[in-house]
Short mmCIF file of C-alpha atoms in Angstrom, two decimals:
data_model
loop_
_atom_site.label_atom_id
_atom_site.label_comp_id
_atom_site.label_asym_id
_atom_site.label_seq_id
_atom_site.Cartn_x
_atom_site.Cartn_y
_atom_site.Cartn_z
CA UNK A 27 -4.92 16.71 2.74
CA UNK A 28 -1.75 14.80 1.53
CA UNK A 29 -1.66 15.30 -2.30
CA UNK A 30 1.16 12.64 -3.78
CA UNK A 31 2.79 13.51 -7.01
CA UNK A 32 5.14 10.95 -9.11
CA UNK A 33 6.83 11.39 -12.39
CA UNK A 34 7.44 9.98 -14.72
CA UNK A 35 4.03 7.62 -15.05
CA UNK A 36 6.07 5.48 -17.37
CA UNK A 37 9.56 4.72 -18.02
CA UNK A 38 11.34 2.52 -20.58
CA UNK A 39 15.38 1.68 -19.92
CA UNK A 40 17.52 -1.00 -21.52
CA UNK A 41 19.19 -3.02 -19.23
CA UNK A 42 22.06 -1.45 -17.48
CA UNK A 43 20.88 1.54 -17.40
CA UNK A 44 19.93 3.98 -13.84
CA UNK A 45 16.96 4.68 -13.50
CA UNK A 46 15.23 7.80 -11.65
CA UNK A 47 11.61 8.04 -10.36
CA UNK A 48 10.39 11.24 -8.28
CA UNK A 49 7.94 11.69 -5.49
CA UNK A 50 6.85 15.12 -4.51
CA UNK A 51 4.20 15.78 -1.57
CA UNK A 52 2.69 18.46 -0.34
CA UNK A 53 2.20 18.77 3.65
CA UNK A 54 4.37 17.25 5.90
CA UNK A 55 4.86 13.76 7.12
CA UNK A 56 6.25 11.48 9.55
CA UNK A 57 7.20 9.17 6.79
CA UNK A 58 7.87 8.31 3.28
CA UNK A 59 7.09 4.81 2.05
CA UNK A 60 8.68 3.29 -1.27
CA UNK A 61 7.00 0.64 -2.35
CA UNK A 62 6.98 -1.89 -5.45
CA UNK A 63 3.95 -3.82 -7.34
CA UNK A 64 3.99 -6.37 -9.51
CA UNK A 65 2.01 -7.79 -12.28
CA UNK A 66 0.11 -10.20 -9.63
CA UNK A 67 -0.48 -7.30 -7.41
CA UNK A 68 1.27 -7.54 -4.25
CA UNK A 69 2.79 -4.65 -2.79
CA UNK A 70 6.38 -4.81 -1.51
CA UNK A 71 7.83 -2.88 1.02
CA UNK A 72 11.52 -1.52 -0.29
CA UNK A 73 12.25 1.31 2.14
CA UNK A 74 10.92 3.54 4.72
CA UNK A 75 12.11 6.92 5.03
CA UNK A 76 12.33 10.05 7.49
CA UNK A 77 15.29 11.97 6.63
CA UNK A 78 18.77 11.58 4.37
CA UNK A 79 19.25 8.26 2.23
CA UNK A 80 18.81 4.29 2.39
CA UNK A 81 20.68 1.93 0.13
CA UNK A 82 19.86 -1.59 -0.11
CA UNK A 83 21.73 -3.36 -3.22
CA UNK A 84 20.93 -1.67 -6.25
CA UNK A 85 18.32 0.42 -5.22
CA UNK A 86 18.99 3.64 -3.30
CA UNK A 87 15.86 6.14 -1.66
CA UNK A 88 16.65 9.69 -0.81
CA UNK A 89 14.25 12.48 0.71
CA UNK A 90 14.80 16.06 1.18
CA UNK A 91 12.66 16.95 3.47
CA UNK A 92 12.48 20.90 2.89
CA UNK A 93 11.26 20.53 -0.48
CA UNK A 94 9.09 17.91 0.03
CA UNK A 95 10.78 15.56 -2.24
CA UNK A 96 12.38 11.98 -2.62
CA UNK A 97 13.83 9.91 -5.48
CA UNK A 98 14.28 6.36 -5.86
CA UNK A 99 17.23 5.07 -7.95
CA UNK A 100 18.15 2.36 -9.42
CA UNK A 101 21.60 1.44 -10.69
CA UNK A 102 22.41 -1.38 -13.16
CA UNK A 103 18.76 -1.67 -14.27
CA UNK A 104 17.38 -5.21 -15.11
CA UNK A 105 14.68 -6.95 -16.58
CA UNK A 106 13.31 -7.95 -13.02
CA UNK A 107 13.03 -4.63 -12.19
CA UNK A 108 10.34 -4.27 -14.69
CA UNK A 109 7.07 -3.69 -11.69
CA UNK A 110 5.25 -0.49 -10.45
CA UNK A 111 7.01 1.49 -8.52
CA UNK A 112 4.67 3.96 -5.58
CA UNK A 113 5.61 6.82 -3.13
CA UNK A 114 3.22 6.46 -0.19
CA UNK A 115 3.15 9.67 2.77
CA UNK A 116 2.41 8.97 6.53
CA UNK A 117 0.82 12.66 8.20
CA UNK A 118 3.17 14.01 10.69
CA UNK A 119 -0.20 12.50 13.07
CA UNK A 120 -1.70 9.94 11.56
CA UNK A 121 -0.52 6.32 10.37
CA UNK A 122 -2.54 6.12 7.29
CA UNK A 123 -0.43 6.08 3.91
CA UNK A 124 -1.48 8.48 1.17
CA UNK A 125 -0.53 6.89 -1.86
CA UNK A 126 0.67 7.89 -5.32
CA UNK A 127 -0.36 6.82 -8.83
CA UNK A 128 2.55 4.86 -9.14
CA UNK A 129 5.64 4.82 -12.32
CA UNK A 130 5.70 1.65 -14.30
CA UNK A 131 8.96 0.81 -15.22
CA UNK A 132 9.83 -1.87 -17.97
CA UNK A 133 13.58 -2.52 -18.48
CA UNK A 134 14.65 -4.12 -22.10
CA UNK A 135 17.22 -6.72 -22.42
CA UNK B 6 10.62 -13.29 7.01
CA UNK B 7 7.36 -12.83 8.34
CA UNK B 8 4.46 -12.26 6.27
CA UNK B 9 0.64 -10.79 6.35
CA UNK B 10 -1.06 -13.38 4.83
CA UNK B 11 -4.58 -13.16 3.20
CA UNK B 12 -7.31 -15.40 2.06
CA UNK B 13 -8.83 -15.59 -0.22
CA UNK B 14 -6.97 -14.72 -3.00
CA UNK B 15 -9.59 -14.13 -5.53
CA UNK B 16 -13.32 -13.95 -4.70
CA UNK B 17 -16.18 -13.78 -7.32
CA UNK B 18 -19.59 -12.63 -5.96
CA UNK B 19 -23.25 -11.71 -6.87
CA UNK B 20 -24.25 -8.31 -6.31
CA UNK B 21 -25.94 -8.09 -3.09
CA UNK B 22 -23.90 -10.48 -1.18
CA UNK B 23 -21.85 -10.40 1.79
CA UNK B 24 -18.44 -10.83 1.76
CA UNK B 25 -15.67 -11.43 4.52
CA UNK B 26 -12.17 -11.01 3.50
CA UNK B 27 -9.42 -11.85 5.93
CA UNK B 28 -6.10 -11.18 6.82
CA UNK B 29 -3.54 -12.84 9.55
CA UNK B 30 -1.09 -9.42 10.36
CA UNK B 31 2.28 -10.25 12.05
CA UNK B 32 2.39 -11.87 15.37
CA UNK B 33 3.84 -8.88 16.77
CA UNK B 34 2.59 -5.99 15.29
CA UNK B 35 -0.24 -3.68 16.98
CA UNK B 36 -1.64 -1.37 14.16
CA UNK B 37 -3.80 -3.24 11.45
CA UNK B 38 -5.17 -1.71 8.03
CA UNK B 39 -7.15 -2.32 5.28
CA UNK B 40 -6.31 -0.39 1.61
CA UNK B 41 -7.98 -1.05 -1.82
CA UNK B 42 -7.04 -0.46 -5.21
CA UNK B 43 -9.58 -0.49 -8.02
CA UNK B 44 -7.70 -1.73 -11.43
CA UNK B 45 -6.03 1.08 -12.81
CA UNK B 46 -6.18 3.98 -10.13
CA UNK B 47 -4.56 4.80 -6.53
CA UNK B 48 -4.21 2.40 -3.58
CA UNK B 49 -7.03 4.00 -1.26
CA UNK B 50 -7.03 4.03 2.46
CA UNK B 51 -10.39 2.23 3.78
CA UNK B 52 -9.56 1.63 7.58
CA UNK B 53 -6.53 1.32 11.02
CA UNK B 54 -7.26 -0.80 13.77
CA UNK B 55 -5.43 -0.14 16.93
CA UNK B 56 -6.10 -1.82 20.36
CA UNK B 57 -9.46 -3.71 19.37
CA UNK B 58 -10.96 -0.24 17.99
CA UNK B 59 -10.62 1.61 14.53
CA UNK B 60 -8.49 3.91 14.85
CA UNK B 61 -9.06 5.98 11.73
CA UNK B 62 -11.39 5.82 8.71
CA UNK B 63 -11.71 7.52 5.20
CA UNK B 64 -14.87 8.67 3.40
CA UNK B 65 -15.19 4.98 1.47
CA UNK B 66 -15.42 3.06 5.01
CA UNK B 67 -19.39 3.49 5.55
CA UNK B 68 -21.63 1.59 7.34
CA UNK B 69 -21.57 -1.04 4.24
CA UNK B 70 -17.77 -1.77 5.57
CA UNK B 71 -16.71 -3.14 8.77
CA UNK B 72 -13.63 -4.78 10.56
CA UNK B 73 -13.34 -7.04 13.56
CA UNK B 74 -10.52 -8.93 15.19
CA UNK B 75 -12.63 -12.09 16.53
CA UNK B 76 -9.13 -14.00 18.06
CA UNK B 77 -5.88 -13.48 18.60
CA UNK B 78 -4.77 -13.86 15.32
CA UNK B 79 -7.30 -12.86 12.49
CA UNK B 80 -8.29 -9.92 11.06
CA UNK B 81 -11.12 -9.44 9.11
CA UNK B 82 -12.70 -6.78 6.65
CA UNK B 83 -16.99 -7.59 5.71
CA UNK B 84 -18.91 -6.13 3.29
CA UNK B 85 -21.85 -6.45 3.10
CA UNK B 86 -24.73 -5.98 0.52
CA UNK B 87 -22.16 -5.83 -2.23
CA UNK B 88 -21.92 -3.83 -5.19
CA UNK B 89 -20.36 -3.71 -8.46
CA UNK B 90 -18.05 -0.94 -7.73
CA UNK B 91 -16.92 -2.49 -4.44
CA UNK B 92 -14.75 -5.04 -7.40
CA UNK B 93 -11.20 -4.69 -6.70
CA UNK B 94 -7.89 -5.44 -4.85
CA UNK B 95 -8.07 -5.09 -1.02
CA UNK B 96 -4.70 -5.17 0.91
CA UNK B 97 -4.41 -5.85 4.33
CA UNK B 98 -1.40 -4.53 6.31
CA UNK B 99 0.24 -4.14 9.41
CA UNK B 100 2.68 -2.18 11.06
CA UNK B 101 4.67 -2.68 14.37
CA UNK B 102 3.93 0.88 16.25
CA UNK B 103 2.74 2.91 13.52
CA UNK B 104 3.76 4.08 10.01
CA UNK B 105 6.99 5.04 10.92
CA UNK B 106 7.90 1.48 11.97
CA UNK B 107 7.50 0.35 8.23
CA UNK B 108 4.61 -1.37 7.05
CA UNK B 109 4.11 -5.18 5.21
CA UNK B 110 1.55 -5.93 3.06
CA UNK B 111 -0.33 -9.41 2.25
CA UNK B 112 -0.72 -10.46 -1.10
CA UNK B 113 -4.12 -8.85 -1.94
CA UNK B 114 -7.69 -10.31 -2.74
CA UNK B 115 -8.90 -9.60 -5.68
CA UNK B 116 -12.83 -9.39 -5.77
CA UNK B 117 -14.97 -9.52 -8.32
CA UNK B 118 -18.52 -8.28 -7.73
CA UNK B 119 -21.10 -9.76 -10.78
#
């Protein structure tokens, strides 16, 4: 069984600032999930990963898969940023997503 | 973009009651799933559905739970004989050809079970 660990559970930045969040898992897995919620609760899809690093605008996802370990950073922090932010694992054979308890980020103007 | 869509988006119900919650997945996607989150803990897997069958199940998906795909189009999660703890946010999702393929998520529906 897929345990999913992120840190920190809450984070405060003023604006501008870049921002870290960290996934750790525990088994392997086809596929690492980042994923953002907002107050309403709908879940957003903001990358998919397997190996190395995705960039898309400000945000940037990494994974190293021998240590079982991504980050999700991002640069130039604003307000609108301000949402949960969950790690979700895919098994190396399943396509199931184990999910994480999530960071909730709130960035000060 | 294409979107999962669900309906509806808030339900209020009496204990006891059956409930159908339902989701339209991408035209073009094969693997369906339903996740829940009760306020204030985990997203939870509940069910896949792959080629008109479940595919996999966790521990919370009993015989109270069940999903069908009645058309072409819908997909649809009932539960029935509710119960207060069965209050909470249920996603639907879909995926192209499996996890790895990226997944997108409708909006939620938020039940309430009184």
């Amino acid at each position: 069984k897929n345990e999913v660990e992120q840190s920190p559970q809450n984070l405060t930045a003023q604006e501008g600032e870049f921002i870290t969040i960290n996934c750790s898992y525990s088994v392997g897995i086809s596929a690492l999930h980042w994923l953002q919620q907002h107050p309403g609760g709908g879940i957003v899809s903001l990358f998919m990963l397997s190996s190395g690093k995705k960039k898309h605008g400000r945000l940037i996802a990494t994974i190293n898969i021998q240590e079982k370990h991504s980050s999700l950073h991002i640069t130039a922090s604003h307000p609108r940023d301000s949402a949960v932010y969950i790690c979700a694992v895919s098994g190396e054979y399943g396509n199931k997503l184990v999910f994480g308890a999530g960071t909730i980020l709130r960035v000060k103007s | 973009e294409p979107e999962v869509t669900q309906t509806p988006s808030h339900q209020v119900t009496q204990m006891g009651q059956e409930v159908i919650l339902r989701c339209v997945p991408i035209s073009n996607h094969l693997y369906f799933y339903w996740y829940r989150q009760i306020l204030g803990q985990k997203v939870e897997f509940l069910v896949s559905f792959y080629n008109n069958e479940i595919s996999e199940k966790s521990e919370i998906f009993d015989d109270q739970f069940s999903v069908e795909r009645p058309d072409g189009s819908n997909f649809t999660l009932k539960i029935r004989s509710t119960k207060l703890e069965d209050s909470a946010m249920y996603f639907c999702a879909s995926s192209e050809a499996g996890s790895v393929y990226g997944y997108t998520f409708g909006s939620g529906t938020r039940l309430t079970v009184v």
